[in-house]
PDB file of C-alpha atoms in Angstrom:
ATOM      1  CA  UNK N1100     116.344 162.157 263.662  1.00 90.00           C
ATOM      2  CA  UNK N1101     115.303 161.836 260.033  1.00 94.00           C
ATOM      3  CA  UNK N1102     113.293 158.761 259.077  1.00 97.00           C
ATOM      4  CA  UNK N1103     113.042 157.790 255.405  1.00 98.00           C
ATOM      5  CA  UNK N1104     110.047 155.751 254.265  1.00 98.00           C
ATOM      6  CA  UNK N1105     109.725 153.964 250.940  1.00 98.00           C
ATOM      7  CA  UNK N1106     106.222 154.325 249.560  1.00 97.00           C
ATOM      8  CA  UNK N1107     104.401 155.198 246.335  1.00 95.00           C
ATOM      9  CA  UNK N1108     102.571 158.136 244.787  1.00 92.00           C
ATOM     10  CA  UNK N1109      99.328 157.298 246.598  1.00 92.00           C
ATOM     11  CA  UNK N1110     100.895 158.331 249.915  1.00 95.00           C
ATOM     12  CA  UNK N1111      98.982 161.407 251.159  1.00 95.00           C
ATOM     13  CA  UNK N1112     102.101 162.911 252.717  1.00 96.00           C
ATOM     14  CA  UNK N1113     103.884 162.668 249.366  1.00 94.00           C
ATOM     15  CA  UNK N1114     100.912 164.272 247.581  1.00 92.00           C
ATOM     16  CA  UNK N1115     100.910 167.173 250.063  1.00 92.00           C
ATOM     17  CA  UNK N1116     104.666 167.682 249.714  1.00 94.00           C
ATOM     18  CA  UNK N1117     104.364 167.683 245.915  1.00 90.00           C
ATOM     19  CA  UNK N1118     101.631 170.310 246.169  1.00 87.00           C
ATOM     20  CA  UNK N1119     104.050 172.486 248.158  1.00 87.00           C
ATOM     21  CA  UNK N1120     106.728 171.839 245.530  1.00 85.00           C
ATOM     22  CA  UNK N1121     104.354 172.854 242.740  1.00 78.00           C
ATOM     23  CA  UNK N1122     103.459 176.080 244.554  1.00 78.00           C
ATOM     24  CA  UNK N1123     107.164 176.894 244.793  1.00 69.00           C
ATOM     25  CA  UNK N1124     107.852 176.003 241.154  1.00 69.00           C
ATOM     26  CA  UNK N1125     104.982 178.182 239.894  1.00 60.00           C
ATOM     27  CA  UNK N1126     106.941 181.132 241.234  1.00 59.00           C
ATOM     28  CA  UNK N1127     110.411 179.986 240.109  1.00 60.00           C
ATOM     29  CA  UNK N1128     109.421 178.715 236.654  1.00 56.00           C
ATOM     30  CA  UNK N1129     107.030 181.551 235.870  1.00 58.00           C
ATOM     31  CA  UNK N1130     105.671 181.251 232.331  1.00 57.00           C
ATOM     32  CA  UNK N1131     107.477 177.921 231.833  1.00 57.00           C
ATOM     33  CA  UNK N1132     105.632 176.203 234.694  1.00 47.00           C
ATOM     34  CA  UNK N1133     102.847 174.713 232.573  1.00 56.00           C
ATOM     35  CA  UNK N1134     105.378 173.164 230.177  1.00 55.00           C
ATOM     36  CA  UNK N1135     107.324 171.471 232.966  1.00 54.00           C
ATOM     37  CA  UNK N1136     104.249 170.507 234.954  1.00 53.00           C
ATOM     38  CA  UNK N1137     102.907 168.316 232.138  1.00 53.00           C
ATOM     39  CA  UNK N1138     105.859 165.957 232.708  1.00 54.00           C
ATOM     40  CA  UNK N1139     105.422 165.747 236.469  1.00 56.00           C
ATOM     41  CA  UNK N1140     102.324 163.616 236.788  1.00 65.00           C
ATOM     42  CA  UNK N1141     102.870 161.708 240.019  1.00 70.00           C
ATOM     43  CA  UNK N1142     100.467 158.830 239.401  1.00 70.00           C
ATOM     44  CA  UNK N1143     103.183 157.085 237.362  1.00 75.00           C
ATOM     45  CA  UNK N1144     105.590 157.117 240.328  1.00 87.00           C
ATOM     46  CA  UNK N1145     105.831 153.768 242.085  1.00 94.00           C
ATOM     47  CA  UNK N1146     109.114 154.468 243.903  1.00 97.00           C
ATOM     48  CA  UNK N1147     108.727 157.322 246.371  1.00 96.00           C
ATOM     49  CA  UNK N1148     110.646 158.384 249.476  1.00 98.00           C
ATOM     50  CA  UNK N1149     109.094 160.556 252.177  1.00 98.00           C
ATOM     51  CA  UNK N1150     111.342 161.970 254.894  1.00 98.00           C
ATOM     52  CA  UNK N1151     109.999 162.576 258.401  1.00 98.00           C
ATOM     53  CA  UNK N1152     111.177 164.314 261.547  1.00 96.00           C
ATOM     54  CA  UNK N1153     109.079 163.342 264.576  1.00 94.00           C
ATOM     55  CA  UNK N1154     106.327 161.949 262.336  1.00 94.00           C
ATOM     56  CA  UNK N1155     106.121 165.234 260.396  1.00 96.00           C
ATOM     57  CA  UNK N1156     106.703 164.868 256.634  1.00 97.00           C
ATOM     58  CA  UNK N1157     109.452 167.315 255.654  1.00 97.00           C
ATOM     59  CA  UNK N1158     110.747 166.148 252.267  1.00 97.00           C
ATOM     60  CA  UNK N1159     110.322 163.782 249.382  1.00 96.00           C
ATOM     61  CA  UNK N1160     111.713 162.429 246.150  1.00 96.00           C
ATOM     62  CA  UNK N1161     110.895 159.726 243.635  1.00 97.00           C
ATOM     63  CA  UNK N1162     112.175 157.923 240.589  1.00 97.00           C
ATOM     64  CA  UNK N1163     110.770 156.179 237.571  1.00 95.00           C
ATOM     65  CA  UNK N1164     112.226 154.009 234.863  1.00 96.00           C
ATOM     66  CA  UNK N1165     113.562 156.088 231.978  1.00 95.00           C
ATOM     67  CA  UNK N1166     115.504 153.449 230.052  1.00 97.00           C
ATOM     68  CA  UNK N1167     116.440 149.861 230.811  1.00 97.00           C
ATOM     69  CA  UNK N1168     119.535 151.107 232.658  1.00 98.00           C
ATOM     70  CA  UNK N1169     118.504 154.574 233.834  1.00 98.00           C
ATOM     71  CA  UNK N1170     116.144 155.751 236.560  1.00 98.00           C
ATOM     72  CA  UNK N1171     114.896 159.326 236.373  1.00 96.00           C
ATOM     73  CA  UNK N1172     114.820 161.238 239.657  1.00 97.00           C
ATOM     74  CA  UNK N1173     111.609 163.232 240.078  1.00 95.00           C
ATOM     75  CA  UNK N1174     109.835 165.507 242.569  1.00 92.00           C
ATOM     76  CA  UNK N1175     112.726 166.273 244.941  1.00 94.00           C
ATOM     77  CA  UNK N1176     111.607 168.687 247.659  1.00 93.00           C
ATOM     78  CA  UNK N1177     112.300 169.656 251.245  1.00 94.00           C
ATOM     79  CA  UNK N1178     110.349 172.212 253.250  1.00 92.00           C
ATOM     80  CA  UNK N1179     112.244 175.519 253.314  1.00 90.00           C
ATOM     81  CA  UNK N1180     112.504 175.503 257.115  1.00 92.00           C
ATOM     82  CA  UNK N1181     114.344 172.159 257.068  1.00 93.00           C
ATOM     83  CA  UNK N1182     116.804 172.949 254.272  1.00 90.00           C
ATOM     84  CA  UNK N1183     120.536 172.974 254.933  1.00 91.00           C
ATOM     85  CA  UNK N1184     120.358 169.942 257.234  1.00 94.00           C
ATOM     86  CA  UNK N1185     121.380 167.290 254.686  1.00 95.00           C
ATOM     87  CA  UNK N1186     117.848 165.888 254.363  1.00 97.00           C
ATOM     88  CA  UNK N1187     117.700 166.206 250.580  1.00 97.00           C
ATOM     89  CA  UNK N1188     121.031 164.386 250.274  1.00 97.00           C
ATOM     90  CA  UNK N1189     119.674 161.551 252.414  1.00 98.00           C
ATOM     91  CA  UNK N1190     116.552 161.325 250.254  1.00 98.00           C
ATOM     92  CA  UNK N1191     118.621 161.346 247.051  1.00 98.00           C
ATOM     93  CA  UNK N1192     121.005 158.673 248.380  1.00 98.00           C
ATOM     94  CA  UNK N1193     118.052 156.449 249.320  1.00 98.00           C
ATOM     95  CA  UNK N1194     116.598 156.905 245.818  1.00 98.00           C
ATOM     96  CA  UNK N1195     119.956 155.951 244.299  1.00 98.00           C
ATOM     97  CA  UNK N1196     120.250 152.893 246.551  1.00 98.00           C
ATOM     98  CA  UNK N1197     116.713 151.774 245.692  1.00 98.00           C
ATOM     99  CA  UNK N1198     117.411 152.292 241.978  1.00 98.00           C
ATOM    100  CA  UNK N1199     120.534 150.185 242.292  1.00 98.00           C
ATOM    101  CA  UNK N1200     118.564 147.422 244.040  1.00 98.00           C
ATOM    102  CA  UNK N1201     116.285 147.376 240.976  1.00 98.00           C
ATOM    103  CA  UNK N1202     119.333 146.960 238.705  1.00 97.00           C
ATOM    104  CA  UNK N1203     119.511 150.465 237.310  1.00 98.00           C
ATOM    105  CA  UNK N1204     123.054 151.575 236.508  1.00 98.00           C
ATOM    106  CA  UNK N1205     122.555 155.345 236.524  1.00 98.00           C
ATOM    107  CA  UNK N1206     120.218 158.082 237.667  1.00 98.00           C
ATOM    108  CA  UNK N1207     119.339 161.012 235.454  1.00 98.00           C
ATOM    109  CA  UNK N1208     117.310 164.132 236.144  1.00 97.00           C
ATOM    110  CA  UNK N1209     116.324 167.568 234.914  1.00 95.00           C
ATOM    111  CA  UNK N1210     116.127 170.819 236.812  1.00 92.00           C
ATOM    112  CA  UNK N1211     115.761 174.439 235.821  1.00 87.00           C
ATOM    113  CA  UNK N1212     118.839 176.588 235.278  1.00 87.00           C
ATOM    114  CA  UNK N1213     117.186 179.256 237.432  1.00 82.00           C
ATOM    115  CA  UNK N1214     117.103 176.845 240.372  1.00 85.00           C
ATOM    116  CA  UNK N1215     120.653 177.677 241.414  1.00 90.00           C
ATOM    117  CA  UNK N1216     120.427 175.807 244.736  1.00 91.00           C
ATOM    118  CA  UNK N1217     119.209 172.647 242.977  1.00 93.00           C
ATOM    119  CA  UNK N1218     121.994 172.826 240.380  1.00 96.00           C
ATOM    120  CA  UNK N1219     124.613 173.173 243.133  1.00 96.00           C
ATOM    121  CA  UNK N1220     122.953 170.392 245.153  1.00 97.00           C
ATOM    122  CA  UNK N1221     123.148 167.857 242.319  1.00 98.00           C
ATOM    123  CA  UNK N1222     126.757 168.749 241.527  1.00 97.00           C
ATOM    124  CA  UNK N1223     127.631 168.382 245.232  1.00 97.00           C
ATOM    125  CA  UNK N1224     126.027 164.929 245.192  1.00 97.00           C
ATOM    126  CA  UNK N1225     128.149 163.659 242.300  1.00 98.00           C
ATOM    127  CA  UNK N1226     125.920 164.413 239.313  1.00 98.00           C
ATOM    128  CA  UNK N1227     127.479 165.581 236.047  1.00 98.00           C
ATOM    129  CA  UNK N1228     125.849 167.791 233.452  1.00 98.00           C
ATOM    130  CA  UNK N1229     124.760 165.875 230.345  1.00 98.00           C
ATOM    131  CA  UNK N1230     123.087 166.959 227.110  1.00 97.00           C
ATOM    132  CA  UNK N1231     119.398 167.611 227.638  1.00 96.00           C
ATOM    133  CA  UNK N1232     117.366 164.464 227.031  1.00 95.00           C
ATOM    134  CA  UNK N1233     113.833 163.569 225.981  1.00 91.00           C
ATOM    135  CA  UNK N1234     111.279 166.326 226.301  1.00 88.00           C
ATOM    136  CA  UNK N1235     113.960 168.711 227.634  1.00 90.00           C
ATOM    137  CA  UNK N1236     116.202 168.379 224.563  1.00 93.00           C
ATOM    138  CA  UNK N1237     115.473 171.815 223.099  1.00 89.00           C
ATOM    139  CA  UNK N1238     114.533 173.623 226.325  1.00 88.00           C
ATOM    140  CA  UNK N1239     117.106 176.316 227.034  1.00 88.00           C
ATOM    141  CA  UNK N1240     116.032 176.759 230.678  1.00 87.00           C
ATOM    142  CA  UNK N1241     116.609 173.063 231.485  1.00 91.00           C
ATOM    143  CA  UNK N1242     119.808 171.485 232.705  1.00 96.00           C
ATOM    144  CA  UNK N1243     120.133 167.702 232.846  1.00 97.00           C
ATOM    145  CA  UNK N1244     122.364 165.568 235.041  1.00 98.00           C
ATOM    146  CA  UNK N1245     123.514 161.968 235.329  1.00 98.00           C
ATOM    147  CA  UNK N1246     125.247 159.879 237.973  1.00 98.00           C
ATOM    148  CA  UNK N1247     126.453 156.308 237.577  1.00 98.00           C
ATOM    149  CA  UNK N1248     125.379 154.287 240.617  1.00 97.00           C
ATOM    150  CA  UNK N1249     127.011 150.906 239.847  1.00 85.00           C
TER     151      UNK N1249
END
């Protein structure tokens, strides 16, 4: 059974999962990794979810305020051996619910076009492609999404 825990960026299990995510992204993003990594500082994340199976941390996600009405989803990751079990969808749904509790009306996010599984995952979970925002505006490898949660 998957247990979801609300925490913050100081959680050691979250930090370890993010380190695994960064190792994966170094490979996927290649030369672009340093650009993206500068926007993924976790110390600003106060709203974090860590997923556990039998007390073992197996996935995570977070959000931060982007605008008054929009929360930005960050640092979504599940261990490769636990993928395909719906864990990421549970984490994302919990992030959306928590965002809604804090009066956000929508969630936005960015992922890399080369991350085909991530692109399909967000579409499957009701996210629509939007014009690239903020620091991703002119980045051709980025694809941005939005989902209204109210």
